[in-house]
Amino acid sequence: GGIVRLTGFIVKAAFLIELAGAVVMLPVFCRDFGIKGVWMAFFHSVSAFCNAGFDLMGGRGNYSSLTIYNTNPVINITVMLLIVVGGIGFLTWDDIRRNRWHFRRYRMQSKVILTATAVLLVVPAVYFYFFEFRNYPFNERILMSAFQSVTPRTAGFNTADLTKFSDTGLFITILLMLIGGSPASTAGGMKTTTIAVLFASSTAVFKRKKYTGLFGRRISMGSIQNAGAIL
Protein backbone atom coordinates (compact mmCIF):
# COMPACT_ATOMS: atom_id res chain seq x y z
CA GLY A 1 0.00 0.00 0.00
CA GLY A 2 1.08 3.58 -0.71
CA ILE A 3 3.71 2.49 -3.23
CA VAL A 4 3.48 5.73 -5.25
CA ARG A 5 3.98 7.89 -2.16
CA LEU A 6 6.83 5.69 -0.97
CA THR A 7 8.51 5.74 -4.39
CA GLY A 8 8.34 9.53 -4.45
CA PHE A 9 9.85 9.65 -0.98
CA ILE A 10 12.68 7.31 -2.03
CA VAL A 11 13.56 9.35 -5.14
CA LYS A 12 13.52 12.69 -3.32
CA ALA A 13 15.36 11.39 -0.26
CA ALA A 14 18.09 9.69 -2.32
CA PHE A 15 18.67 12.82 -4.42
CA LEU A 16 18.76 15.21 -1.45
CA ILE A 17 20.99 12.98 0.69
CA GLU A 18 23.51 12.41 -2.11
CA LEU A 19 23.50 16.13 -2.93
CA ALA A 20 24.07 17.05 0.71
CA GLY A 21 26.94 14.57 1.00
CA ALA A 22 28.59 15.95 -2.12
CA VAL A 23 28.27 19.56 -0.93
CA VAL A 24 29.86 18.73 2.44
CA MET A 25 32.83 16.92 0.84
CA LEU A 26 33.23 19.46 -1.99
CA PRO A 27 35.69 21.83 -0.21
CA VAL A 28 38.05 18.99 0.72
CA PHE A 29 38.11 17.40 -2.74
CA CYS A 30 38.39 20.77 -4.53
CA ARG A 31 41.32 21.67 -2.29
CA ASP A 32 43.10 18.44 -3.26
CA PHE A 33 42.01 17.98 -6.88
CA GLY A 34 41.01 21.42 -8.13
CA ILE A 35 37.96 21.61 -10.40
CA LYS A 36 38.01 17.80 -10.70
CA GLY A 37 37.06 17.80 -7.02
CA VAL A 38 33.46 18.60 -7.97
CA TRP A 39 33.19 15.29 -9.84
CA MET A 40 35.07 13.50 -7.03
CA ALA A 41 32.64 14.81 -4.41
CA PHE A 42 29.52 13.77 -6.30
CA PHE A 43 30.97 10.40 -7.32
CA HIS A 44 31.98 9.40 -3.80
CA SER A 45 28.73 10.68 -2.30
CA VAL A 46 26.65 8.49 -4.63
CA SER A 47 29.04 5.56 -4.18
CA ALA A 48 28.84 5.79 -0.38
CA PHE A 49 25.06 6.22 -0.23
CA CYS A 50 24.58 3.27 -2.60
CA ASN A 51 26.98 1.15 -0.50
CA ALA A 52 28.91 0.55 -3.72
CA GLY A 53 32.42 1.25 -2.43
CA PHE A 54 33.82 2.43 -5.76
CA ASP A 55 36.46 5.13 -5.40
CA LEU A 56 38.68 7.20 -7.71
CA MET A 57 41.82 7.10 -5.56
CA GLY A 58 43.60 4.19 -7.25
CA GLY A 59 46.24 6.46 -8.77
CA ARG A 60 47.47 7.48 -5.33
CA GLY A 61 48.84 4.05 -4.36
CA ASN A 62 47.90 0.40 -4.31
CA TYR A 63 44.60 -0.33 -2.54
CA SER A 64 44.56 3.28 -1.36
CA SER A 65 40.78 3.81 -1.24
CA LEU A 66 40.28 6.63 1.30
CA THR A 67 43.45 5.96 3.31
CA ILE A 68 44.81 9.44 2.55
CA TYR A 69 41.81 10.84 4.45
CA ASN A 70 42.10 8.61 7.52
CA THR A 71 42.55 11.69 9.75
CA ASN A 72 40.04 13.93 7.95
CA PRO A 73 36.81 14.12 9.98
CA VAL A 74 34.79 15.70 7.14
CA ILE A 75 35.38 12.84 4.69
CA ASN A 76 35.22 10.11 7.35
CA ILE A 77 32.02 11.25 9.05
CA THR A 78 30.22 12.16 5.81
CA VAL A 79 31.02 8.85 4.12
CA MET A 80 30.04 6.90 7.25
CA LEU A 81 26.71 8.72 7.52
CA LEU A 82 25.97 8.14 3.83
CA ILE A 83 26.72 4.42 4.18
CA VAL A 84 24.53 4.04 7.27
CA VAL A 85 21.67 6.12 5.84
CA GLY A 86 21.68 4.07 2.65
CA GLY A 87 22.11 0.81 4.54
CA ILE A 88 19.18 0.93 6.98
CA GLY A 89 16.54 0.99 4.25
CA PHE A 90 13.92 3.38 2.96
CA LEU A 91 11.04 1.75 4.85
CA THR A 92 12.89 2.45 8.08
CA TRP A 93 13.48 6.07 7.09
CA ASP A 94 9.80 6.37 6.22
CA ASP A 95 9.02 5.13 9.73
CA ILE A 96 11.42 7.67 11.23
CA ARG A 97 9.93 10.46 9.13
CA ARG A 98 6.37 9.67 10.18
CA ASN A 99 6.86 8.69 13.83
CA ARG A 100 9.93 10.77 14.79
CA TRP A 101 11.07 9.87 18.32
CA HIS A 102 8.08 7.60 19.10
CA PHE A 103 10.03 4.36 18.84
CA ARG A 104 7.09 2.24 20.06
CA ARG A 105 5.06 3.24 16.99
CA TYR A 106 7.67 1.91 14.56
CA ARG A 107 7.11 -1.25 12.55
CA MET A 108 8.67 -4.30 14.18
CA GLN A 109 11.06 -4.53 11.21
CA SER A 110 12.25 -0.96 11.79
CA LYS A 111 12.83 -1.64 15.48
CA VAL A 112 14.87 -4.75 14.67
CA ILE A 113 16.86 -2.94 11.96
CA LEU A 114 17.75 0.07 14.13
CA THR A 115 18.70 -2.08 17.13
CA ALA A 116 20.77 -4.55 15.11
CA THR A 117 22.47 -1.72 13.22
CA ALA A 118 23.43 0.03 16.46
CA VAL A 119 24.94 -3.17 17.88
CA LEU A 120 26.81 -3.93 14.63
CA LEU A 121 28.27 -0.42 14.59
CA VAL A 122 29.31 -0.13 18.23
CA VAL A 123 30.63 -3.61 19.11
CA PRO A 124 33.10 -3.99 16.18
CA ALA A 125 34.23 -0.38 16.61
CA VAL A 126 35.15 -1.07 20.24
CA TYR A 127 37.14 -4.13 19.19
CA PHE A 128 38.98 -2.25 16.42
CA TYR A 129 39.74 0.62 18.80
CA PHE A 130 41.35 -1.53 21.48
CA PHE A 131 43.05 -4.19 19.37
CA GLU A 132 43.63 -3.24 15.72
CA PHE A 133 44.42 0.48 16.01
CA ARG A 134 45.92 0.71 19.50
CA ASN A 135 49.19 2.17 18.16
CA TYR A 136 47.54 5.12 16.42
CA PRO A 137 46.98 8.61 17.93
CA PHE A 138 43.65 9.04 19.73
CA ASN A 139 41.77 11.11 17.11
CA GLU A 140 42.95 8.93 14.23
CA ARG A 141 42.16 5.83 16.25
CA ILE A 142 38.56 6.93 16.85
CA LEU A 143 37.88 7.73 13.19
CA MET A 144 39.52 4.58 11.84
CA SER A 145 37.74 2.31 14.31
CA ALA A 146 34.33 3.79 13.55
CA PHE A 147 34.95 3.77 9.79
CA GLN A 148 36.12 0.16 9.76
CA SER A 149 33.01 -0.84 11.70
CA VAL A 150 30.70 0.87 9.19
CA THR A 151 32.24 0.17 5.80
CA PRO A 152 32.26 -3.66 5.52
CA ARG A 153 28.42 -3.79 5.48
CA THR A 154 28.65 -3.57 2.38
CA ALA A 155 30.33 -0.42 1.11
CA GLY A 156 33.94 -1.53 0.79
CA PHE A 157 35.84 1.70 1.33
CA ASN A 158 38.76 1.60 3.75
CA THR A 159 40.95 4.08 5.60
CA ALA A 160 43.35 1.46 6.99
CA ASP A 161 45.75 -1.08 5.53
CA LEU A 162 43.68 -4.27 5.84
CA THR A 163 46.73 -6.46 5.18
CA LYS A 164 48.02 -5.51 8.63
CA PHE A 165 44.90 -6.72 10.46
CA SER A 166 45.12 -9.70 12.80
CA ASP A 167 43.24 -12.89 11.94
CA THR A 168 40.56 -11.92 14.44
CA GLY A 169 40.17 -8.48 12.87
CA LEU A 170 39.84 -10.01 9.41
CA PHE A 171 37.33 -12.57 10.70
CA ILE A 172 35.14 -9.84 12.24
CA THR A 173 35.36 -7.87 8.99
CA ILE A 174 34.25 -10.94 7.02
CA LEU A 175 31.30 -11.46 9.39
CA LEU A 176 30.22 -7.84 8.88
CA MET A 177 30.53 -8.31 5.10
CA LEU A 178 28.36 -11.42 5.34
CA ILE A 179 25.63 -9.70 7.38
CA GLY A 180 25.50 -6.59 5.18
CA GLY A 181 22.76 -3.98 5.43
CA SER A 182 18.99 -4.04 5.90
CA PRO A 183 15.98 -4.93 3.74
CA ALA A 184 14.82 -2.33 1.18
CA SER A 185 18.20 -0.61 1.39
CA THR A 186 21.12 0.01 -0.97
CA ALA A 187 23.28 -2.57 0.82
CA GLY A 188 23.75 -6.27 0.11
CA GLY A 189 24.47 -9.16 2.46
CA MET A 190 22.10 -11.52 4.24
CA LYS A 191 20.57 -8.51 6.09
CA THR A 192 20.44 -7.32 9.68
CA THR A 193 16.94 -8.74 10.15
CA THR A 194 18.19 -12.22 9.26
CA ILE A 195 20.96 -12.16 11.86
CA ALA A 196 18.54 -10.70 14.45
CA VAL A 197 16.03 -13.51 13.88
CA LEU A 198 18.78 -16.13 14.16
CA PHE A 199 20.08 -14.52 17.35
CA ALA A 200 16.56 -14.42 18.84
CA SER A 201 16.00 -18.05 17.87
CA SER A 202 19.28 -19.13 19.51
CA THR A 203 18.43 -17.16 22.66
CA ALA A 204 15.02 -18.84 22.84
CA VAL A 205 16.67 -22.27 22.60
CA PHE A 206 19.18 -21.48 25.35
CA LYS A 207 16.41 -20.15 27.61
CA ARG A 208 14.19 -23.15 26.79
CA LYS A 209 11.40 -20.91 25.53
CA LYS A 210 8.63 -22.39 23.44
CA TYR A 211 8.47 -19.43 21.05
CA THR A 212 10.96 -17.03 19.49
CA GLY A 213 10.17 -13.34 19.85
CA LEU A 214 11.50 -9.80 19.46
CA PHE A 215 10.05 -6.62 20.98
CA GLY A 216 7.13 -8.54 22.45
CA ARG A 217 6.13 -10.04 19.10
CA ARG A 218 6.29 -13.70 18.16
CA ILE A 219 8.39 -14.63 15.13
CA SER A 220 6.83 -17.24 12.86
CA MET A 221 8.60 -20.53 12.26
CA GLY A 222 8.61 -19.71 8.54
CA SER A 223 10.69 -16.58 9.18
CA ILE A 224 13.14 -18.55 11.31
CA GLN A 225 13.47 -21.22 8.61
CA ASN A 226 14.01 -18.57 5.94
CA ALA A 227 16.73 -16.94 8.06
CA GLY A 228 18.45 -20.29 8.51
CA ALA A 229 18.28 -21.01 4.77
CA ILE A 230 19.75 -17.58 3.93
CA LEU A 231 22.61 -18.12 6.39
PDB file of N, CA and C in Angstrom, residues 195-214:
ATOM      1  N   ILE A 195      20.091 -11.844  10.731  1.00  0.00           N
ATOM      2  CA  ILE A 195      20.958 -12.159  11.861  1.00  0.00           C
ATOM      3  C   ILE A 195      20.222 -11.944  13.186  1.00  0.00           C
ATOM      4  N   ALA A 196      19.311 -10.953  13.229  1.00  0.00           N
ATOM      5  CA  ALA A 196      18.537 -10.700  14.448  1.00  0.00           C
ATOM      6  C   ALA A 196      17.590 -11.855  14.741  1.00  0.00           C
ATOM      7  N   VAL A 197      16.941 -12.381  13.705  1.00  0.00           N
ATOM      8  CA  VAL A 197      16.029 -13.511  13.882  1.00  0.00           C
ATOM      9  C   VAL A 197      16.802 -14.750  14.349  1.00  0.00           C
ATOM     10  N   LEU A 198      17.964 -14.985  13.760  1.00  0.00           N
ATOM     11  CA  LEU A 198      18.783 -16.131  14.163  1.00  0.00           C
ATOM     12  C   LEU A 198      19.259 -15.982  15.604  1.00  0.00           C
ATOM     13  N   PHE A 199      19.646 -14.771  15.980  1.00  0.00           N
ATOM     14  CA  PHE A 199      20.078 -14.520  17.354  1.00  0.00           C
ATOM     15  C   PHE A 199      18.921 -14.746  18.323  1.00  0.00           C
ATOM     16  N   ALA A 200      17.732 -14.245  17.974  1.00  0.00           N
ATOM     17  CA  ALA A 200      16.562 -14.419  18.840  1.00  0.00           C
ATOM     18  C   ALA A 200      16.192 -15.896  18.967  1.00  0.00           C
ATOM     19  N   SER A 201      16.313 -16.616  17.858  1.00  0.00           N
ATOM     20  CA  SER A 201      15.999 -18.050  17.873  1.00  0.00           C
ATOM     21  C   SER A 201      16.976 -18.811  18.774  1.00  0.00           C
ATOM     22  N   SER A 202      18.270 -18.486  18.667  1.00  0.00           N
ATOM     23  CA  SER A 202      19.277 -19.132  19.512  1.00  0.00           C
ATOM     24  C   SER A 202      19.038 -18.826  20.989  1.00  0.00           C
ATOM     25  N   THR A 203      18.701 -17.564  21.285  1.00  0.00           N
ATOM     26  CA  THR A 203      18.429 -17.158  22.660  1.00  0.00           C
ATOM     27  C   THR A 203      17.240 -17.929  23.231  1.00  0.00           C
ATOM     28  N   ALA A 204      16.203 -18.103  22.400  1.00  0.00           N
ATOM     29  CA  ALA A 204      15.025 -18.841  22.843  1.00  0.00           C
ATOM     30  C   ALA A 204      15.371 -20.297  23.158  1.00  0.00           C
ATOM     31  N   VAL A 205      16.248 -20.880  22.354  1.00  0.00           N
ATOM     32  CA  VAL A 205      16.672 -22.266  22.599  1.00  0.00           C
ATOM     33  C   VAL A 205      17.427 -22.370  23.919  1.00  0.00           C
ATOM     34  N   PHE A 206      18.377 -21.442  24.127  1.00  0.00           N
ATOM     35  CA  PHE A 206      19.183 -21.482  25.353  1.00  0.00           C
ATOM     36  C   PHE A 206      18.326 -21.269  26.604  1.00  0.00           C
ATOM     37  N   LYS A 207      17.283 -20.444  26.472  1.00  0.00           N
ATOM     38  CA  LYS A 207      16.406 -20.154  27.615  1.00  0.00           C
ATOM     39  C   LYS A 207      15.242 -21.139  27.723  1.00  0.00           C
ATOM     40  N   ARG A 208      15.234 -22.122  26.812  1.00  0.00           N
ATOM     41  CA  ARG A 208      14.188 -23.148  26.790  1.00  0.00           C
ATOM     42  C   ARG A 208      12.790 -22.539  26.641  1.00  0.00           C
ATOM     43  N   LYS A 209      12.697 -21.517  25.806  1.00  0.00           N
ATOM     44  CA  LYS A 209      11.401 -20.906  25.527  1.00  0.00           C
ATOM     45  C   LYS A 209      10.718 -21.644  24.384  1.00  0.00           C
ATOM     46  N   LYS A 210       9.393 -21.676  24.452  1.00  0.00           N
ATOM     47  CA  LYS A 210       8.627 -22.393  23.437  1.00  0.00           C
ATOM     48  C   LYS A 210       8.593 -21.623  22.128  1.00  0.00           C
ATOM     49  N   TYR A 211       8.589 -20.267  22.246  1.00  0.00           N
ATOM     50  CA  TYR A 211       8.472 -19.434  21.054  1.00  0.00           C
ATOM     51  C   TYR A 211       9.644 -18.452  20.959  1.00  0.00           C
ATOM     52  N   THR A 212       9.935 -18.034  19.732  1.00  0.00           N
ATOM     53  CA  THR A 212      10.955 -17.026  19.488  1.00  0.00           C
ATOM     54  C   THR A 212      10.277 -15.675  19.295  1.00  0.00           C
ATOM     55  N   GLY A 213      10.798 -14.647  19.958  1.00  0.00           N
ATOM     56  CA  GLY A 213      10.168 -13.340  19.848  1.00  0.00           C
ATOM     57  C   GLY A 213      11.162 -12.204  19.905  1.00  0.00           C
ATOM     58  N   LEU A 214      10.730 -11.048  19.400  1.00  0.00           N
ATOM     59  CA  LEU A 214      11.497  -9.803  19.457  1.00  0.00           C
ATOM     60  C   LEU A 214      10.528  -8.659  19.713  1.00  0.00           C
TER      61      LEU A 214
END
